[in-house]
Coordinates of C-alpha atoms in Angstrom, one line a residue:
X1 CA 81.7 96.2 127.8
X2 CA 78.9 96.5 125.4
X3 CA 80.4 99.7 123.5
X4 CA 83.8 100.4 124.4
X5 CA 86.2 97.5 123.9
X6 CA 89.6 97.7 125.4
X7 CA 93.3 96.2 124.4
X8 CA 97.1 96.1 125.4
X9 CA 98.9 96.3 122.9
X10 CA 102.2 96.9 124.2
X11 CA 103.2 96.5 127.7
X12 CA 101.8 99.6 129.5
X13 CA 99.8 101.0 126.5
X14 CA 96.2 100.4 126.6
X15 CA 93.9 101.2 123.5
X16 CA 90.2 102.2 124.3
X17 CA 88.0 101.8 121.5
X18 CA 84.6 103.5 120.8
X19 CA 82.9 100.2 119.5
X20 CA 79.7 101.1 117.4
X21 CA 80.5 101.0 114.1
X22 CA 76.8 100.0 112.7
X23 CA 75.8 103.8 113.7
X24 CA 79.5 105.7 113.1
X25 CA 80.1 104.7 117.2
X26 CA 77.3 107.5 117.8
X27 CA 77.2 107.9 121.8
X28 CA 74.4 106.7 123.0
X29 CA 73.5 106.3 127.2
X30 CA 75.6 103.1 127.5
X31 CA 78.9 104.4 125.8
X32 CA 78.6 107.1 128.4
X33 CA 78.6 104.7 131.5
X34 CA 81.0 102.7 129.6
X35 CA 83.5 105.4 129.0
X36 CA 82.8 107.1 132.3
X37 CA 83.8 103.6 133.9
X38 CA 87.1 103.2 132.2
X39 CA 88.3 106.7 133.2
X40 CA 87.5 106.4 136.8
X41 CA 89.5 103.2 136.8
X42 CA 92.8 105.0 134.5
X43 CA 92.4 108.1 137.4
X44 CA 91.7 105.6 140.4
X45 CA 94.7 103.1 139.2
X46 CA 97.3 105.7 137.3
X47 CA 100.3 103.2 138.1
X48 CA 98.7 100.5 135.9
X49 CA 98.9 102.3 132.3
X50 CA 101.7 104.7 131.0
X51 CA 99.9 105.9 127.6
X52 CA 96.2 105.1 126.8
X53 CA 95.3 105.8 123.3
X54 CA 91.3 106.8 121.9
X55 CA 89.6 105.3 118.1
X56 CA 86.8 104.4 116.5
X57 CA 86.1 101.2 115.6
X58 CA 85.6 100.4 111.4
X59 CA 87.9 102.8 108.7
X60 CA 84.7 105.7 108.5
X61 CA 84.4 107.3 111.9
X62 CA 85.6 108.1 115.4
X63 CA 82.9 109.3 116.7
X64 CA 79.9 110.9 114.8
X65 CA 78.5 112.5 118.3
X66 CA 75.7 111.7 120.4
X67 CA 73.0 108.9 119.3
X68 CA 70.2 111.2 118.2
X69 CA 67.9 108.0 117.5
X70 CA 68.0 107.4 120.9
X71 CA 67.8 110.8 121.9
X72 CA 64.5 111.4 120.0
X73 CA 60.9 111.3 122.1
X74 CA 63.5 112.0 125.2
X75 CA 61.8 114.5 127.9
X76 CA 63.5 116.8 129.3
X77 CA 64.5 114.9 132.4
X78 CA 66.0 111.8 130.5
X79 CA 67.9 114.3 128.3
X80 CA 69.5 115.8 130.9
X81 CA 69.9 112.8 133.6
X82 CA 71.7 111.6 130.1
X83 CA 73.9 114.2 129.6
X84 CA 74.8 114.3 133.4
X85 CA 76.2 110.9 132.5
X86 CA 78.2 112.7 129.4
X87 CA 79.5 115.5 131.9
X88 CA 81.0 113.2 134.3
X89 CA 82.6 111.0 131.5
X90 CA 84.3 113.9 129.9
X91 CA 85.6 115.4 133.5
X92 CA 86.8 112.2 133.9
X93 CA 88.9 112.1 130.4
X94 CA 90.2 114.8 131.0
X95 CA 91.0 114.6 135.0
X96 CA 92.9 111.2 133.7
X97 CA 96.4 111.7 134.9
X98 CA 98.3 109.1 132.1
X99 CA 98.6 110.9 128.6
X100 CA 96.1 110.1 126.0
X101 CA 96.6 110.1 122.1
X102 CA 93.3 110.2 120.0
X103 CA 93.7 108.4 117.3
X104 CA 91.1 109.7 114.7
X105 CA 90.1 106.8 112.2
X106 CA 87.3 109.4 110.5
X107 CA 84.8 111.7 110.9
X108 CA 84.4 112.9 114.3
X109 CA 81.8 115.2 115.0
X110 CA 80.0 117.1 118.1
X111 CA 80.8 114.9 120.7
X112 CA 83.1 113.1 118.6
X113 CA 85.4 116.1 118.4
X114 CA 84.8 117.3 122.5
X115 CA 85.9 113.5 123.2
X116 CA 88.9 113.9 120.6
X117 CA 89.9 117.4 122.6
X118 CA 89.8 116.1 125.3
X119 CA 93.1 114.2 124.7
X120 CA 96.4 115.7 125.1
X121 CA 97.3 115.6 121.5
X122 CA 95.7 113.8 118.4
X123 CA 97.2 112.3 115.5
X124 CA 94.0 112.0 112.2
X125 CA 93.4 109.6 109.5
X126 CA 94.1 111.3 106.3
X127 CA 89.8 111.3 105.2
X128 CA 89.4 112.9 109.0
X129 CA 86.6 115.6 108.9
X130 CA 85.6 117.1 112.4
X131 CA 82.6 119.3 113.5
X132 CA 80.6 121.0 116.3
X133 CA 77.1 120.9 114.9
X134 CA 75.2 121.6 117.9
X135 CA 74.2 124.6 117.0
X136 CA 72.8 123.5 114.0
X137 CA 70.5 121.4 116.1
X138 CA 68.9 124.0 118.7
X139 CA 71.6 122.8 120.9
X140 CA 74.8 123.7 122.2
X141 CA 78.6 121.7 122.8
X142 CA 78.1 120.8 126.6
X143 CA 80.7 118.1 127.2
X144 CA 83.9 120.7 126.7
X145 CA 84.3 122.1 123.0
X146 CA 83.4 125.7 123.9
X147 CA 86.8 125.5 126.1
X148 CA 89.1 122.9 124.5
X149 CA 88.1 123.7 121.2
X150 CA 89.6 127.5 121.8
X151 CA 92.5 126.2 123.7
X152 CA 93.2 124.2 121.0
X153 CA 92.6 126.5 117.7
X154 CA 92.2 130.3 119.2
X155 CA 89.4 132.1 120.0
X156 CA 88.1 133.8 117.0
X157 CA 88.0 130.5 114.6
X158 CA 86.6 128.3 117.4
X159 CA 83.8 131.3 117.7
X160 CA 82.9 130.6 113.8
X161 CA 83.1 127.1 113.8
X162 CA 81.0 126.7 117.2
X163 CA 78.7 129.8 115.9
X164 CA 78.1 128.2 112.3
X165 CA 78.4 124.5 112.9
X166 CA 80.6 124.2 109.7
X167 CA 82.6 121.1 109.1
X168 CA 86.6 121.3 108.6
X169 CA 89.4 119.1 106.9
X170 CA 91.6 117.3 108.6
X171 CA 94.2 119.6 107.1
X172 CA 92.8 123.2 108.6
X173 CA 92.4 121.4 112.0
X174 CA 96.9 120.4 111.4
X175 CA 97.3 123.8 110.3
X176 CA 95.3 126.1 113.1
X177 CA 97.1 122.9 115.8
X178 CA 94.3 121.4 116.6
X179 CA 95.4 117.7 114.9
X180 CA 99.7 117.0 115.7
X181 CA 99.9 114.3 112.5
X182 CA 97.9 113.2 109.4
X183 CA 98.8 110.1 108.8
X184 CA 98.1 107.5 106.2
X185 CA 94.4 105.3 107.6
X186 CA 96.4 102.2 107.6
X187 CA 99.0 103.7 109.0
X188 CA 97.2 105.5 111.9
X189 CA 97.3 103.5 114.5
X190 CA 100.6 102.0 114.2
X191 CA 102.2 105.7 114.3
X192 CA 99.6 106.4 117.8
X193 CA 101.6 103.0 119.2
X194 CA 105.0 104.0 118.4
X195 CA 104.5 107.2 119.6
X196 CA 102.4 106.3 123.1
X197 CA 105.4 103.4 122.9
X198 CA 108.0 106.3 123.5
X199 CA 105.9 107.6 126.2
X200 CA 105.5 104.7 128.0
X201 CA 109.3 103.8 128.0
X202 CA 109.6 107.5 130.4
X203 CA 109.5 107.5 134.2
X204 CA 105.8 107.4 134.5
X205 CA 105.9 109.9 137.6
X206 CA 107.3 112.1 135.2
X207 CA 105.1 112.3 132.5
X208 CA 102.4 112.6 134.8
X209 CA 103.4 115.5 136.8
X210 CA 104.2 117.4 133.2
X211 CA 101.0 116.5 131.6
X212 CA 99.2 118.1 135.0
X213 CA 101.8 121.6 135.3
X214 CA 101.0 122.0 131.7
X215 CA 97.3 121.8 132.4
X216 CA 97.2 123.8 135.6
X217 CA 99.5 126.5 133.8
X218 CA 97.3 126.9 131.2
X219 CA 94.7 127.8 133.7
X220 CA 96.4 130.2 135.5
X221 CA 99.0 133.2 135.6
X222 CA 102.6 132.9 135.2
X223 CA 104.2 133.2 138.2
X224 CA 101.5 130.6 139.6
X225 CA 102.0 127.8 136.9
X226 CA 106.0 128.2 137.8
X227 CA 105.1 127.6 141.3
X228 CA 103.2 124.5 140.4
X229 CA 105.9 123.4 137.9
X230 CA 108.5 123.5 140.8
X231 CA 106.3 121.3 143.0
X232 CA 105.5 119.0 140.6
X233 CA 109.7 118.9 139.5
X234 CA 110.4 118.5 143.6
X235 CA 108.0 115.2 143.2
X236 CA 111.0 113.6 140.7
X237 CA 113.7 114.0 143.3
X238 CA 113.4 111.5 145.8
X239 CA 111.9 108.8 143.3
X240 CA 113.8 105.9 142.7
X241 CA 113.1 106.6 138.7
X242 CA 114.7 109.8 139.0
X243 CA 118.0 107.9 140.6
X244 CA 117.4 105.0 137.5
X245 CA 117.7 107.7 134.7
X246 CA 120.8 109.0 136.0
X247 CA 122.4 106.0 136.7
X248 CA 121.5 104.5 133.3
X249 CA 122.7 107.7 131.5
X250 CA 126.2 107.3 133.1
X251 CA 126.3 103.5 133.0
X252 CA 125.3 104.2 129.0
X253 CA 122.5 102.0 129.2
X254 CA 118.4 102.2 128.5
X255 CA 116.6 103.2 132.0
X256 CA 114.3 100.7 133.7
X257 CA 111.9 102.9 135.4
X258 CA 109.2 101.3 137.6
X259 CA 106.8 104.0 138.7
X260 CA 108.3 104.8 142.0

């Protein structure tokens, strides 16, 4: 692909990389197909990844938001028939079934951060700044931060930061939960691997199901989201990875678990 580049790794870990690093891997209309592409395929094909994990390509940035070279002299048509393309490629992100990790090599900003929240967790680059600065620009976040950015942090400080279009350390967005680790640059993704790595040695039914009750639970009331969480724990029994863990547990060996 012409701005996305993609790796394994590991077996069953696949690294997607936002590959513009001459202009901070801004998002322009091509990233968006791109990405939009490569999150169809991870929701279409589930079985054929366990963890997927999200950088930036270079050491300064993850994603410094949408490319507002390209953007200027746009009508109002080609804006918006663009940032259809953005709306589809973040519902796809986050409709992808197999946990993702960001892993934030720098600065991610506007679109930057809404693709960083859309992950199920992030770990940051210790130089990691973050910011919605839509507003800042006569704009406004459309591809998710004005709802995973107050899932994430809380209400009232999302409403300043989205209101003012202030930056923030890499150490607030640890300390409100936004970022799980701050690890080392160098570091970074080694910690993202070993950590998708214990992901991907789980029954991948498993993980699944949880990361989909924790997101329908979120989005609903109690007694509902326990519902849910009972189907999605009836799914386990009859699998042949549920009858693997148990077996390996008493035989006092690691489970092979196969996806079925």
């Amino acid at each position: 692909m012409k701005t996305v580049s993609i790796e394994t790794p590991r077996e069953h870990i696949v690294v997607v990389t936002l590959n513009r690093p001459e202009v901070a891997n801004a998002m322009n209309t091509q990233m968006g197909l791109d990405l939009l592409e490569v999150f169809d395929g991870f929701c279409a094909a589930p079985n054929r990844q366990r963890c997927i994990v999200v950088t930036g390509a270079g050491a300064k940035a993850f994603c410094a938001g949408g490319d507002l070279k390209q953007r200027n002299g746009m009508t109002d048509e080609e804006w918006q028939d663009q940032h259809l393309i953005f709306e589809r490629m973040i519902r796809a992100m986050i409709a992808c079934p197999v946990p993702v990790i960001a892993a934030v090599n720098g600065a991610a900003y506007a679109g930057g951060l809404e693709i960083a929240l859309c992950a199920d967790f992030i770990y940051a680059a210790e130089h990691a700044r973050f910011a919605l600065t839509e507003v800042t620009l006569g704009i406004m976040p459309g591809a998710g931060g004005t709802q995973n950015l107050p899932r994430a942090i809380g209400v009232r400080r999302a409403k300043e930061i989205l209101l003012t279009g202030r930056r923030f350390s890499v150490q607030q967005a640890y300390e409100w939960g936004m970022v799980n680790r701050i690890c080392k640059p160098e570091t970074l993704m080694a910690e993202a691997l070993e950590t998708a790595a214990a992901i991907a040695a789980n029954a991948p039914i498993s993980t699944r199901q949880i990361k989909q009750s924790v997101n329908m639970g979120l989005n609903t009331d109690l007694q509902t989201g326990l519902m849910f969480e009972i189907e999605a724990y009836n799914r386990m029994v009859p699998t042949e990875d549920r009858r693997e863990g148990i077996a390996a547990f008493n035989e006092k060996r690691k489970p092979i678990y196969r996806g079925r």
